[in-house]
Tab-separated table of C-alpha atoms in Angstrom:
chain	number	residue	atom	x	y	z
N	1	MET	CA	0.000	0.000	0.000
N	2	ALA	CA	1.287	3.438	-0.852
N	3	ALA	CA	2.461	5.650	1.941
N	4	PRO	CA	0.831	9.037	2.536
N	5	VAL	CA	2.470	11.817	0.650
N	6	VAL	CA	1.054	14.646	2.726
N	7	SER	CA	-0.597	14.472	6.068
N	8	GLY	CA	-1.898	16.859	8.644
N	9	PRO	CA	-4.390	16.946	11.493
N	10	SER	CA	-6.711	19.380	9.761
N	11	TYR	CA	-6.624	18.288	6.147
N	12	GLY	CA	-6.474	14.503	6.343
N	13	GLN	CA	-4.131	12.438	4.217
N	14	VAL	CA	-3.458	12.157	0.509
N	15	PHE	CA	-2.540	8.721	-0.866
N	16	VAL	CA	-1.140	7.868	-4.268
N	17	ASP	CA	-1.777	4.322	-5.446
N	18	ASP	CA	0.369	2.207	-7.726
N	19	LYS	CA	-1.290	3.730	-10.800
N	20	GLY	CA	-0.537	7.234	-9.727
N	21	THR	CA	-4.097	8.103	-8.681
N	22	ALA	CA	-4.310	10.446	-5.732
N	23	LYS	CA	-6.978	9.825	-3.115
N	24	MET	CA	-7.920	11.735	0.003
N	25	ALA	CA	-9.092	10.215	3.262
N	26	GLN	CA	-9.732	11.026	6.877
N	27	LEU	CA	-11.033	14.573	6.260
N	28	VAL	CA	-11.975	16.388	9.416
N	29	SER	CA	-15.201	17.643	7.748
N	30	GLY	CA	-16.342	14.074	7.037
N	31	LEU	CA	-16.922	14.789	3.334
N	32	ASP	CA	-16.192	11.898	0.996
N	33	LEU	CA	-14.479	13.823	-1.763
N	34	ASN	CA	-13.649	10.611	-3.586
N	35	ALA	CA	-17.345	9.751	-3.957
N	36	MET	CA	-18.144	13.310	-5.029
N	37	ALA	CA	-15.441	13.270	-7.665
N	38	ASN	CA	-16.579	9.909	-8.971
N	39	ALA	CA	-20.185	11.106	-9.174
N	40	ILE	CA	-19.151	14.173	-11.132
N	41	SER	CA	-17.068	12.062	-13.448
N	42	ASP	CA	-19.852	9.511	-13.994
N	43	GLY	CA	-22.351	12.285	-14.647
N	44	LYS	CA	-20.189	13.711	-17.393
N	45	LYS	CA	-19.788	10.334	-19.000
N	46	LYS	CA	-23.554	9.600	-19.011
N	47	ILE	CA	-25.383	10.182	-22.301
N	48	ALA	CA	-28.076	12.816	-21.794
N	49	ALA	CA	-31.614	12.049	-23.024
N	50	PRO	CA	-32.730	14.278	-25.929
N	51	LEU	CA	-34.652	17.316	-24.759
N	52	GLY	CA	-37.544	16.493	-27.100
N	53	ASP	CA	-37.999	13.080	-25.479
N	54	GLU	CA	-38.080	14.618	-22.040
N	55	ILE	CA	-40.719	17.143	-23.153
N	56	LYS	CA	-42.845	14.406	-24.801
N	57	VAL	CA	-42.839	12.256	-21.691
N	58	ASN	CA	-43.841	15.215	-19.578
N	59	VAL	CA	-46.656	16.225	-21.966
N	60	ASP	CA	-47.972	12.655	-22.217
N	61	GLN	CA	-48.264	12.576	-18.461
N	62	LYS	CA	-50.075	15.906	-18.286
N	63	ILE	CA	-52.622	15.460	-21.120
N	64	PRO	CA	-54.920	13.007	-19.249
N	65	GLU	CA	-54.839	15.292	-16.218
N	66	ILE	CA	-55.738	18.304	-18.373
N	67	ASN	CA	-58.590	16.400	-20.026
N	68	THR	CA	-59.965	15.370	-16.648
N	69	LEU	CA	-59.800	18.933	-15.406
N	70	SER	CA	-61.521	20.183	-18.579
N	71	THR	CA	-64.373	17.690	-18.206
N	72	LYS	CA	-64.960	18.594	-14.586
N	73	THR	CA	-64.796	22.302	-15.384
N	74	LYS	CA	-67.359	21.902	-18.173
N	75	SER	CA	-69.721	19.956	-15.911
N	76	LEU	CA	-69.412	22.640	-13.269
N	77	GLN	CA	-70.050	25.354	-15.846
N	78	GLN	CA	-73.194	23.611	-17.093
N	79	ALA	CA	-74.481	23.181	-13.574
N	80	ILE	CA	-73.834	26.829	-12.761
N	81	GLU	CA	-75.495	28.028	-15.979
N	82	LYS	CA	-78.798	26.545	-14.801
N	83	LEU	CA	-78.628	28.833	-11.822
N	84	THR	CA	-77.234	31.984	-13.447
N	85	ASN	CA	-80.514	33.868	-13.680
N	86	TYR	CA	-81.223	33.000	-10.088
N	87	LEU	CA	-77.838	34.407	-9.141
N	88	GLY	CA	-78.697	37.677	-10.862
N	89	LEU	CA	-76.471	37.209	-13.909
N	90	ASP	CA	-77.522	37.894	-17.486
N	91	SER	CA	-78.020	34.565	-19.222
N	92	THR	CA	-80.125	33.116	-22.047
N	93	VAL	CA	-80.170	29.613	-20.602
N	94	THR	CA	-83.227	28.115	-18.958
N	95	ASN	CA	-83.610	29.231	-15.397
N	96	VAL	CA	-84.704	26.157	-13.462
N	97	PHE	CA	-86.053	28.335	-10.676
N	98	ASN	CA	-88.608	29.647	-13.150
N	99	GLU	CA	-89.729	26.218	-14.412
N	100	LYS	CA	-93.286	25.349	-13.476
N	101	PHE	CA	-95.595	22.367	-13.622
N	102	ALA	CA	-99.273	21.555	-13.217
N	103	ASN	CA	-100.313	19.605	-10.174
N	104	ALA	CA	-103.488	17.796	-11.296
N	105	GLN	CA	-105.862	15.916	-9.027
N	106	GLN	CA	-108.696	13.514	-9.891
N	107	ILE	CA	-107.440	13.366	-13.452
N	108	ASP	CA	-108.997	10.631	-15.613
N	109	GLY	CA	-106.733	10.937	-18.620
N	110	SER	CA	-109.163	13.152	-20.500
N	111	VAL	CA	-106.804	16.123	-20.579
N	112	THR	CA	-103.123	16.841	-20.059
N	113	VAL	CA	-101.943	20.190	-18.743
N	114	THR	CA	-98.574	21.588	-19.825
N	115	VAL	CA	-97.173	24.679	-18.149
N	116	GLY	CA	-94.748	27.135	-19.706
N	117	ARG	CA	-92.257	29.472	-18.037
N	118	ASN	CA	-94.532	32.505	-18.356
N	119	ALA	CA	-97.391	30.878	-16.452
N	120	VAL	CA	-98.473	32.507	-13.194
N	121	VAL	CA	-97.941	30.551	-9.989
N	122	ASN	CA	-100.393	30.420	-7.073
N	123	GLU	CA	-103.482	31.288	-9.065
N	124	ALA	CA	-106.778	29.756	-7.993
N	125	PRO	CA	-107.186	26.049	-8.828
N	126	MET	CA	-108.479	25.315	-12.317
N	127	THR	CA	-111.458	22.978	-12.549
N	128	LEU	CA	-112.068	21.435	-15.939
N	129	SER	CA	-113.776	18.565	-17.726
N	130	VAL	CA	-113.827	17.615	-21.409
N	131	VAL	CA	-117.251	17.557	-23.042
N	132	ARG	CA	-116.144	16.525	-26.516
N	133	LEU	CA	-113.151	16.620	-28.815
N	134	ALA	CA	-112.846	18.624	-32.009
N	135	SER	CA	-113.430	16.259	-34.924
N	136	PHE	CA	-113.190	15.976	-38.700
N	137	ASP	CA	-116.381	16.101	-40.710
N	138	THR	CA	-117.255	12.858	-42.490
N	139	VAL	CA	-119.688	12.373	-45.352
N	140	LYS	CA	-120.533	8.804	-46.331
N	141	SER	CA	-123.111	6.953	-48.301
N	142	ASP	CA	-126.140	5.688	-46.437
N	143	ALA	CA	-125.342	2.659	-44.239
N	144	ASN	CA	-128.506	0.981	-45.522
N	145	HIS	CA	-127.429	1.223	-49.158
N	146	TYR	CA	-124.214	-0.294	-50.480
N	147	PHE	CA	-122.782	-0.756	-53.952
N	148	PRO	CA	-121.942	-4.284	-55.179
N	149	SER	CA	-118.574	-3.240	-56.598
N	150	GLY	CA	-115.980	-0.535	-56.333
N	151	THR	CA	-115.267	-0.509	-60.049
N	152	THR	CA	-118.597	-1.098	-61.809
N	153	GLY	CA	-120.006	2.017	-63.475
N	154	LEU	CA	-122.644	3.704	-61.356
N	155	GLY	CA	-124.705	5.074	-64.206
N	156	LEU	CA	-124.796	8.457	-62.472
N	157	SER	CA	-123.708	11.837	-63.740
N	158	GLY	CA	-123.573	15.334	-62.379
N	159	ALA	CA	-121.453	17.800	-60.434
N	160	LEU	CA	-120.319	16.964	-56.908
N	161	ALA	CA	-119.500	20.142	-54.967
N	162	LEU	CA	-117.008	19.944	-52.082
N	163	ASN	CA	-116.037	23.158	-50.289
N	164	GLY	CA	-116.119	25.149	-53.490
N	165	GLN	CA	-114.350	22.513	-55.621
N	166	THR	CA	-116.270	20.599	-58.313
N	167	VAL	CA	-115.900	16.932	-59.211
N	168	ASN	CA	-117.630	15.907	-62.436
N	169	VAL	CA	-119.124	12.412	-62.207
N	170	THR	CA	-119.934	10.549	-65.440
N	171	ASN	CA	-122.088	7.458	-66.058
N	172	ASP	CA	-119.171	5.095	-66.583
N	173	MET	CA	-117.411	5.965	-63.295
N	174	GLY	CA	-117.399	3.465	-60.439
N	175	LEU	CA	-116.883	4.269	-56.765
N	176	THR	CA	-113.105	3.982	-57.130
N	177	ASP	CA	-113.168	6.435	-60.046
N	178	VAL	CA	-115.229	8.884	-58.022
N	179	MET	CA	-112.800	8.485	-55.117
N	180	ASN	CA	-109.807	9.258	-57.354
N	181	ALA	CA	-111.545	12.290	-58.845
N	182	ILE	CA	-112.306	13.642	-55.360
N	183	ASN	CA	-108.730	13.112	-54.174
N	184	ALA	CA	-107.436	14.970	-57.228
N	185	VAL	CA	-109.003	18.159	-55.830
N	186	GLY	CA	-108.699	17.025	-52.216
N	187	PRO	CA	-105.910	19.386	-51.100
N	188	ALA	CA	-107.802	22.419	-52.379
N	189	ALA	CA	-111.137	21.187	-51.055
N	190	GLY	CA	-109.744	20.052	-47.707
N	191	VAL	CA	-111.113	16.519	-48.079
N	192	ASN	CA	-109.944	12.965	-48.611
N	193	ALA	CA	-112.030	10.143	-50.107
N	194	SER	CA	-111.882	6.373	-49.677
N	195	VAL	CA	-113.914	3.337	-50.695
N	196	VAL	CA	-114.676	0.962	-47.830
N	197	MET	CA	-115.585	-2.670	-48.388
N	198	VAL	CA	-118.054	-3.269	-45.575
N	199	SER	CA	-118.443	-6.934	-46.514
N	200	ALA	CA	-118.464	-9.068	-49.653
N	201	ASN	CA	-120.145	-7.143	-52.493
N	202	GLN	CA	-120.909	-4.210	-50.223
N	203	TYR	CA	-118.944	-1.027	-50.850
N	204	ARG	CA	-119.333	2.435	-49.443
N	205	LEU	CA	-117.932	5.879	-50.374
N	206	VAL	CA	-116.487	7.876	-47.455
N	207	ILE	CA	-115.386	11.523	-47.701
N	208	THR	CA	-113.497	12.958	-44.720
N	209	GLY	CA	-112.462	16.539	-44.040
N	210	THR	CA	-108.788	17.231	-43.401
N	211	ASP	CA	-109.298	20.239	-41.104
N	212	LEU	CA	-110.583	19.899	-37.556
N	213	ALA	CA	-113.969	21.469	-36.872
N	214	HIS	CA	-114.501	22.411	-40.521
N	215	GLY	CA	-117.616	21.036	-42.166
N	216	ILE	CA	-117.755	19.700	-45.718
N	217	ASP	CA	-119.932	22.057	-47.698
N	218	MET	CA	-121.729	20.200	-50.498
N	219	THR	CA	-123.870	23.145	-51.537
N	220	GLY	CA	-124.305	23.080	-55.326
N	221	THR	CA	-124.137	19.298	-55.702
N	222	ASP	CA	-126.392	17.866	-58.400
N	223	PRO	CA	-129.424	16.288	-56.643
N	224	ALA	CA	-128.951	13.206	-58.851
N	225	LEU	CA	-125.770	12.408	-56.880
N	226	GLN	CA	-127.408	12.650	-53.467
N	227	GLY	CA	-130.245	10.893	-51.729
N	228	ALA	CA	-131.620	7.447	-52.446
N	229	GLN	CA	-131.342	7.827	-56.217
N	230	GLY	CA	-127.668	8.773	-56.251
N	231	LEU	CA	-124.584	8.028	-54.155
N	232	PHE	CA	-126.757	7.949	-51.048
N	233	LEU	CA	-124.820	10.918	-49.704
N	234	PRO	CA	-126.619	13.186	-47.222
N	235	THR	CA	-128.506	16.145	-48.629
N	236	VAL	CA	-127.886	18.370	-45.580
N	237	ASN	CA	-124.475	19.732	-44.587
N	238	THR	CA	-123.082	18.961	-41.159
N	239	ASP	CA	-123.470	21.776	-38.639
N	240	PRO	CA	-119.828	22.904	-38.068
N	241	THR	CA	-120.554	23.816	-34.440
N	242	THR	CA	-121.006	20.122	-33.656
N	243	LEU	CA	-117.415	19.510	-34.736
N	244	THR	CA	-115.780	21.889	-32.251
N	245	ALA	CA	-114.041	20.947	-29.011
N	246	GLN	CA	-115.851	21.801	-25.792
N	247	MET	CA	-114.487	21.928	-22.272
N	248	ASN	CA	-116.016	23.111	-19.016
N	249	PHE	CA	-113.496	25.436	-17.391
N	250	ASN	CA	-114.245	26.878	-13.963
N	251	GLY	CA	-117.949	26.680	-14.733
N	252	ASP	CA	-117.762	28.166	-18.241
N	253	LEU	CA	-118.269	26.190	-21.441
N	254	VAL	CA	-115.212	26.812	-23.621
N	255	THR	CA	-115.391	26.076	-27.357
N	256	ARG	CA	-112.402	25.828	-29.703
N	257	ASN	CA	-111.633	24.486	-33.186
N	258	THR	CA	-108.676	22.521	-31.844
N	259	ASN	CA	-107.921	19.927	-29.190
N	260	SER	CA	-104.851	21.852	-28.059
N	261	ILE	CA	-106.032	24.957	-26.234
N	262	THR	CA	-103.291	27.509	-25.627
N	263	ASP	CA	-105.202	30.793	-25.371
N	264	LEU	CA	-107.266	30.118	-22.261
N	265	VAL	CA	-104.675	30.630	-19.505
N	266	ASN	CA	-101.409	32.449	-20.096
N	267	GLY	CA	-98.541	29.975	-20.439
N	268	VAL	CA	-100.755	26.887	-20.071
N	269	THR	CA	-101.666	24.339	-22.759
N	270	PHE	CA	-104.660	22.055	-22.358
N	271	ALA	CA	-104.426	18.998	-24.610
N	272	LEU	CA	-107.832	17.345	-24.835
N	273	VAL	CA	-107.563	13.563	-25.082
N	274	LYS	CA	-111.071	12.216	-24.619
N	275	PRO	CA	-114.405	13.180	-23.033
N	276	SER	CA	-114.291	13.107	-19.261
N	277	VAL	CA	-115.867	10.058	-17.655
N	278	ASN	CA	-119.222	11.022	-16.139
N	279	SER	CA	-118.207	14.684	-16.474
N	280	GLN	CA	-115.549	14.092	-13.825
N	281	ASN	CA	-113.617	17.248	-13.034
N	282	THR	CA	-109.861	17.586	-13.126
N	283	VAL	CA	-108.500	20.083	-10.608
N	284	ALA	CA	-105.126	21.557	-11.536
N	285	THR	CA	-102.864	24.097	-9.861
N	286	ILE	CA	-99.618	25.675	-11.063
N	287	ASP	CA	-96.475	25.577	-8.955
N	288	TYR	CA	-92.722	25.886	-9.350
N	289	ASN	CA	-90.915	22.701	-10.277
N	290	LYS	CA	-88.919	22.406	-7.085
N	291	ASP	CA	-87.570	18.956	-7.953
N	292	LEU	CA	-85.970	20.329	-11.125
N	293	ALA	CA	-84.363	23.184	-9.221
N	294	LEU	CA	-83.127	20.835	-6.512
N	295	GLY	CA	-81.603	18.572	-9.143
N	296	ALA	CA	-79.718	21.531	-10.618
N	297	ILE	CA	-78.340	22.436	-7.200
N	298	ASN	CA	-77.278	18.854	-6.554
N	299	ASP	CA	-75.431	18.848	-9.884
N	300	LEU	CA	-73.029	21.338	-8.379
Protein backbone atom coordinates (compact mmCIF):
# COMPACT_ATOMS: atom_id res chain seq x y z
CA MET A 1 0.00 0.00 0.00
CA ALA A 2 1.29 3.44 -0.85
CA ALA A 3 2.46 5.65 1.94
CA PRO A 4 0.83 9.04 2.54
CA VAL A 5 2.47 11.82 0.65
CA VAL A 6 1.05 14.65 2.73
CA SER A 7 -0.60 14.47 6.07
CA GLY A 8 -1.90 16.86 8.64
CA PRO A 9 -4.39 16.95 11.49
CA SER A 10 -6.71 19.38 9.76
CA TYR A 11 -6.62 18.29 6.15
CA GLY A 12 -6.47 14.50 6.34
CA GLN A 13 -4.13 12.44 4.22
CA VAL A 14 -3.46 12.16 0.51
CA PHE A 15 -2.54 8.72 -0.87
CA VAL A 16 -1.14 7.87 -4.27
CA ASP A 17 -1.78 4.32 -5.45
CA ASP A 18 0.37 2.21 -7.73
CA LYS A 19 -1.29 3.73 -10.80
CA GLY A 20 -0.54 7.23 -9.73
CA THR A 21 -4.10 8.10 -8.68
CA ALA A 22 -4.31 10.45 -5.73
CA LYS A 23 -6.98 9.82 -3.12
CA MET A 24 -7.92 11.73 0.00
CA ALA A 25 -9.09 10.21 3.26
CA GLN A 26 -9.73 11.03 6.88
CA LEU A 27 -11.03 14.57 6.26
CA VAL A 28 -11.98 16.39 9.42
CA SER A 29 -15.20 17.64 7.75
CA GLY A 30 -16.34 14.07 7.04
CA LEU A 31 -16.92 14.79 3.33
CA ASP A 32 -16.19 11.90 1.00
CA LEU A 33 -14.48 13.82 -1.76
CA ASN A 34 -13.65 10.61 -3.59
CA ALA A 35 -17.35 9.75 -3.96
CA MET A 36 -18.14 13.31 -5.03
CA ALA A 37 -15.44 13.27 -7.66
CA ASN A 38 -16.58 9.91 -8.97
CA ALA A 39 -20.19 11.11 -9.17
CA ILE A 40 -19.15 14.17 -11.13
CA SER A 41 -17.07 12.06 -13.45
CA ASP A 42 -19.85 9.51 -13.99
CA GLY A 43 -22.35 12.29 -14.65
CA LYS A 44 -20.19 13.71 -17.39
CA LYS A 45 -19.79 10.33 -19.00
CA LYS A 46 -23.55 9.60 -19.01
CA ILE A 47 -25.38 10.18 -22.30
CA ALA A 48 -28.08 12.82 -21.79
CA ALA A 49 -31.61 12.05 -23.02
CA PRO A 50 -32.73 14.28 -25.93
CA LEU A 51 -34.65 17.32 -24.76
CA GLY A 52 -37.54 16.49 -27.10
CA ASP A 53 -38.00 13.08 -25.48
CA GLU A 54 -38.08 14.62 -22.04
CA ILE A 55 -40.72 17.14 -23.15
CA LYS A 56 -42.84 14.41 -24.80
CA VAL A 57 -42.84 12.26 -21.69
CA ASN A 58 -43.84 15.21 -19.58
CA VAL A 59 -46.66 16.23 -21.97
CA ASP A 60 -47.97 12.66 -22.22
CA GLN A 61 -48.26 12.58 -18.46
CA LYS A 62 -50.08 15.91 -18.29
CA ILE A 63 -52.62 15.46 -21.12
CA PRO A 64 -54.92 13.01 -19.25
CA GLU A 65 -54.84 15.29 -16.22
CA ILE A 66 -55.74 18.30 -18.37
CA ASN A 67 -58.59 16.40 -20.03
CA THR A 68 -59.97 15.37 -16.65
CA LEU A 69 -59.80 18.93 -15.41
CA SER A 70 -61.52 20.18 -18.58
CA THR A 71 -64.37 17.69 -18.21
CA LYS A 72 -64.96 18.59 -14.59
CA THR A 73 -64.80 22.30 -15.38
CA LYS A 74 -67.36 21.90 -18.17
CA SER A 75 -69.72 19.96 -15.91
CA LEU A 76 -69.41 22.64 -13.27
CA GLN A 77 -70.05 25.35 -15.85
CA GLN A 78 -73.19 23.61 -17.09
CA ALA A 79 -74.48 23.18 -13.57
CA ILE A 80 -73.83 26.83 -12.76
CA GLU A 81 -75.50 28.03 -15.98
CA LYS A 82 -78.80 26.55 -14.80
CA LEU A 83 -78.63 28.83 -11.82
CA THR A 84 -77.23 31.98 -13.45
CA ASN A 85 -80.51 33.87 -13.68
CA TYR A 86 -81.22 33.00 -10.09
CA LEU A 87 -77.84 34.41 -9.14
CA GLY A 88 -78.70 37.68 -10.86
CA LEU A 89 -76.47 37.21 -13.91
CA ASP A 90 -77.52 37.89 -17.49
CA SER A 91 -78.02 34.57 -19.22
CA THR A 92 -80.13 33.12 -22.05
CA VAL A 93 -80.17 29.61 -20.60
CA THR A 94 -83.23 28.11 -18.96
CA ASN A 95 -83.61 29.23 -15.40
CA VAL A 96 -84.70 26.16 -13.46
CA PHE A 97 -86.05 28.33 -10.68
CA ASN A 98 -88.61 29.65 -13.15
CA GLU A 99 -89.73 26.22 -14.41
CA LYS A 100 -93.29 25.35 -13.48
CA PHE A 101 -95.60 22.37 -13.62
CA ALA A 102 -99.27 21.56 -13.22
CA ASN A 103 -100.31 19.61 -10.17
CA ALA A 104 -103.49 17.80 -11.30
CA GLN A 105 -105.86 15.92 -9.03
CA GLN A 106 -108.70 13.51 -9.89
CA ILE A 107 -107.44 13.37 -13.45
CA ASP A 108 -109.00 10.63 -15.61
CA GLY A 109 -106.73 10.94 -18.62
CA SER A 110 -109.16 13.15 -20.50
CA VAL A 111 -106.80 16.12 -20.58
CA THR A 112 -103.12 16.84 -20.06
CA VAL A 113 -101.94 20.19 -18.74
CA THR A 114 -98.57 21.59 -19.83
CA VAL A 115 -97.17 24.68 -18.15
CA GLY A 116 -94.75 27.14 -19.71
CA ARG A 117 -92.26 29.47 -18.04
CA ASN A 118 -94.53 32.50 -18.36
CA ALA A 119 -97.39 30.88 -16.45
CA VAL A 120 -98.47 32.51 -13.19
CA VAL A 121 -97.94 30.55 -9.99
CA ASN A 122 -100.39 30.42 -7.07
CA GLU A 123 -103.48 31.29 -9.06
CA ALA A 124 -106.78 29.76 -7.99
CA PRO A 125 -107.19 26.05 -8.83
CA MET A 126 -108.48 25.31 -12.32
CA THR A 127 -111.46 22.98 -12.55
CA LEU A 128 -112.07 21.44 -15.94
CA SER A 129 -113.78 18.57 -17.73
CA VAL A 130 -113.83 17.62 -21.41
CA VAL A 131 -117.25 17.56 -23.04
CA ARG A 132 -116.14 16.53 -26.52
CA LEU A 133 -113.15 16.62 -28.81
CA ALA A 134 -112.85 18.62 -32.01
CA SER A 135 -113.43 16.26 -34.92
CA PHE A 136 -113.19 15.98 -38.70
CA ASP A 137 -116.38 16.10 -40.71
CA THR A 138 -117.26 12.86 -42.49
CA VAL A 139 -119.69 12.37 -45.35
CA LYS A 140 -120.53 8.80 -46.33
CA SER A 141 -123.11 6.95 -48.30
CA ASP A 142 -126.14 5.69 -46.44
CA ALA A 143 -125.34 2.66 -44.24
CA ASN A 144 -128.51 0.98 -45.52
CA HIS A 145 -127.43 1.22 -49.16
CA TYR A 146 -124.21 -0.29 -50.48
CA PHE A 147 -122.78 -0.76 -53.95
CA PRO A 148 -121.94 -4.28 -55.18
CA SER A 149 -118.57 -3.24 -56.60
CA GLY A 150 -115.98 -0.53 -56.33
CA THR A 151 -115.27 -0.51 -60.05
CA THR A 152 -118.60 -1.10 -61.81
CA GLY A 153 -120.01 2.02 -63.48
CA LEU A 154 -122.64 3.70 -61.36
CA GLY A 155 -124.70 5.07 -64.21
CA LEU A 156 -124.80 8.46 -62.47
CA SER A 157 -123.71 11.84 -63.74
CA GLY A 158 -123.57 15.33 -62.38
CA ALA A 159 -121.45 17.80 -60.43
CA LEU A 160 -120.32 16.96 -56.91
CA ALA A 161 -119.50 20.14 -54.97
CA LEU A 162 -117.01 19.94 -52.08
CA ASN A 163 -116.04 23.16 -50.29
CA GLY A 164 -116.12 25.15 -53.49
CA GLN A 165 -114.35 22.51 -55.62
CA THR A 166 -116.27 20.60 -58.31
CA VAL A 167 -115.90 16.93 -59.21
CA ASN A 168 -117.63 15.91 -62.44
CA VAL A 169 -119.12 12.41 -62.21
CA THR A 170 -119.93 10.55 -65.44
CA ASN A 171 -122.09 7.46 -66.06
CA ASP A 172 -119.17 5.09 -66.58
CA MET A 173 -117.41 5.97 -63.29
CA GLY A 174 -117.40 3.46 -60.44
CA LEU A 175 -116.88 4.27 -56.77
CA THR A 176 -113.11 3.98 -57.13
CA ASP A 177 -113.17 6.44 -60.05
CA VAL A 178 -115.23 8.88 -58.02
CA MET A 179 -112.80 8.49 -55.12
CA ASN A 180 -109.81 9.26 -57.35
CA ALA A 181 -111.54 12.29 -58.85
CA ILE A 182 -112.31 13.64 -55.36
CA ASN A 183 -108.73 13.11 -54.17
CA ALA A 184 -107.44 14.97 -57.23
CA VAL A 185 -109.00 18.16 -55.83
CA GLY A 186 -108.70 17.03 -52.22
CA PRO A 187 -105.91 19.39 -51.10
CA ALA A 188 -107.80 22.42 -52.38
CA ALA A 189 -111.14 21.19 -51.06
CA GLY A 190 -109.74 20.05 -47.71
CA VAL A 191 -111.11 16.52 -48.08
CA ASN A 192 -109.94 12.97 -48.61
CA ALA A 193 -112.03 10.14 -50.11
CA SER A 194 -111.88 6.37 -49.68
CA VAL A 195 -113.91 3.34 -50.69
CA VAL A 196 -114.68 0.96 -47.83
CA MET A 197 -115.59 -2.67 -48.39
CA VAL A 198 -118.05 -3.27 -45.57
CA SER A 199 -118.44 -6.93 -46.51
CA ALA A 200 -118.46 -9.07 -49.65
CA ASN A 201 -120.14 -7.14 -52.49
CA GLN A 202 -120.91 -4.21 -50.22
CA TYR A 203 -118.94 -1.03 -50.85
CA ARG A 204 -119.33 2.43 -49.44
CA LEU A 205 -117.93 5.88 -50.37
CA VAL A 206 -116.49 7.88 -47.46
CA ILE A 207 -115.39 11.52 -47.70
CA THR A 208 -113.50 12.96 -44.72
CA GLY A 209 -112.46 16.54 -44.04
CA THR A 210 -108.79 17.23 -43.40
CA ASP A 211 -109.30 20.24 -41.10
CA LEU A 212 -110.58 19.90 -37.56
CA ALA A 213 -113.97 21.47 -36.87
CA HIS A 214 -114.50 22.41 -40.52
CA GLY A 215 -117.62 21.04 -42.17
CA ILE A 216 -117.75 19.70 -45.72
CA ASP A 217 -119.93 22.06 -47.70
CA MET A 218 -121.73 20.20 -50.50
CA THR A 219 -123.87 23.15 -51.54
CA GLY A 220 -124.31 23.08 -55.33
CA THR A 221 -124.14 19.30 -55.70
CA ASP A 222 -126.39 17.87 -58.40
CA PRO A 223 -129.42 16.29 -56.64
CA ALA A 224 -128.95 13.21 -58.85
CA LEU A 225 -125.77 12.41 -56.88
CA GLN A 226 -127.41 12.65 -53.47
CA GLY A 227 -130.25 10.89 -51.73
CA ALA A 228 -131.62 7.45 -52.45
CA GLN A 229 -131.34 7.83 -56.22
CA GLY A 230 -127.67 8.77 -56.25
CA LEU A 231 -124.58 8.03 -54.15
CA PHE A 232 -126.76 7.95 -51.05
CA LEU A 233 -124.82 10.92 -49.70
CA PRO A 234 -126.62 13.19 -47.22
CA THR A 235 -128.51 16.14 -48.63
CA VAL A 236 -127.89 18.37 -45.58
CA ASN A 237 -124.48 19.73 -44.59
CA THR A 238 -123.08 18.96 -41.16
CA ASP A 239 -123.47 21.78 -38.64
CA PRO A 240 -119.83 22.90 -38.07
CA THR A 241 -120.55 23.82 -34.44
CA THR A 242 -121.01 20.12 -33.66
CA LEU A 243 -117.42 19.51 -34.74
CA THR A 244 -115.78 21.89 -32.25
CA ALA A 245 -114.04 20.95 -29.01
CA GLN A 246 -115.85 21.80 -25.79
CA MET A 247 -114.49 21.93 -22.27
CA ASN A 248 -116.02 23.11 -19.02
CA PHE A 249 -113.50 25.44 -17.39
CA ASN A 250 -114.24 26.88 -13.96
CA GLY A 251 -117.95 26.68 -14.73
CA ASP A 252 -117.76 28.17 -18.24
CA LEU A 253 -118.27 26.19 -21.44
CA VAL A 254 -115.21 26.81 -23.62
CA THR A 255 -115.39 26.08 -27.36
CA ARG A 256 -112.40 25.83 -29.70
CA ASN A 257 -111.63 24.49 -33.19
CA THR A 258 -108.68 22.52 -31.84
CA ASN A 259 -107.92 19.93 -29.19
CA SER A 260 -104.85 21.85 -28.06
CA ILE A 261 -106.03 24.96 -26.23
CA THR A 262 -103.29 27.51 -25.63
CA ASP A 263 -105.20 30.79 -25.37
CA LEU A 264 -107.27 30.12 -22.26
CA VAL A 265 -104.68 30.63 -19.50
CA ASN A 266 -101.41 32.45 -20.10
CA GLY A 267 -98.54 29.98 -20.44
CA VAL A 268 -100.76 26.89 -20.07
CA THR A 269 -101.67 24.34 -22.76
CA PHE A 270 -104.66 22.06 -22.36
CA ALA A 271 -104.43 19.00 -24.61
CA LEU A 272 -107.83 17.35 -24.83
CA VAL A 273 -107.56 13.56 -25.08
CA LYS A 274 -111.07 12.22 -24.62
CA PRO A 275 -114.40 13.18 -23.03
CA SER A 276 -114.29 13.11 -19.26
CA VAL A 277 -115.87 10.06 -17.65
CA ASN A 278 -119.22 11.02 -16.14
CA SER A 279 -118.21 14.68 -16.47
CA GLN A 280 -115.55 14.09 -13.82
CA ASN A 281 -113.62 17.25 -13.03
CA THR A 282 -109.86 17.59 -13.13
CA VAL A 283 -108.50 20.08 -10.61
CA ALA A 284 -105.13 21.56 -11.54
CA THR A 285 -102.86 24.10 -9.86
CA ILE A 286 -99.62 25.67 -11.06
CA ASP A 287 -96.48 25.58 -8.95
CA TYR A 288 -92.72 25.89 -9.35
CA ASN A 289 -90.92 22.70 -10.28
CA LYS A 290 -88.92 22.41 -7.08
CA ASP A 291 -87.57 18.96 -7.95
CA LEU A 292 -85.97 20.33 -11.12
CA ALA A 293 -84.36 23.18 -9.22
CA LEU A 294 -83.13 20.83 -6.51
CA GLY A 295 -81.60 18.57 -9.14
CA ALA A 296 -79.72 21.53 -10.62
CA ILE A 297 -78.34 22.44 -7.20
CA ASN A 298 -77.28 18.85 -6.55
CA ASP A 299 -75.43 18.85 -9.88
CA LEU A 300 -73.03 21.34 -8.38
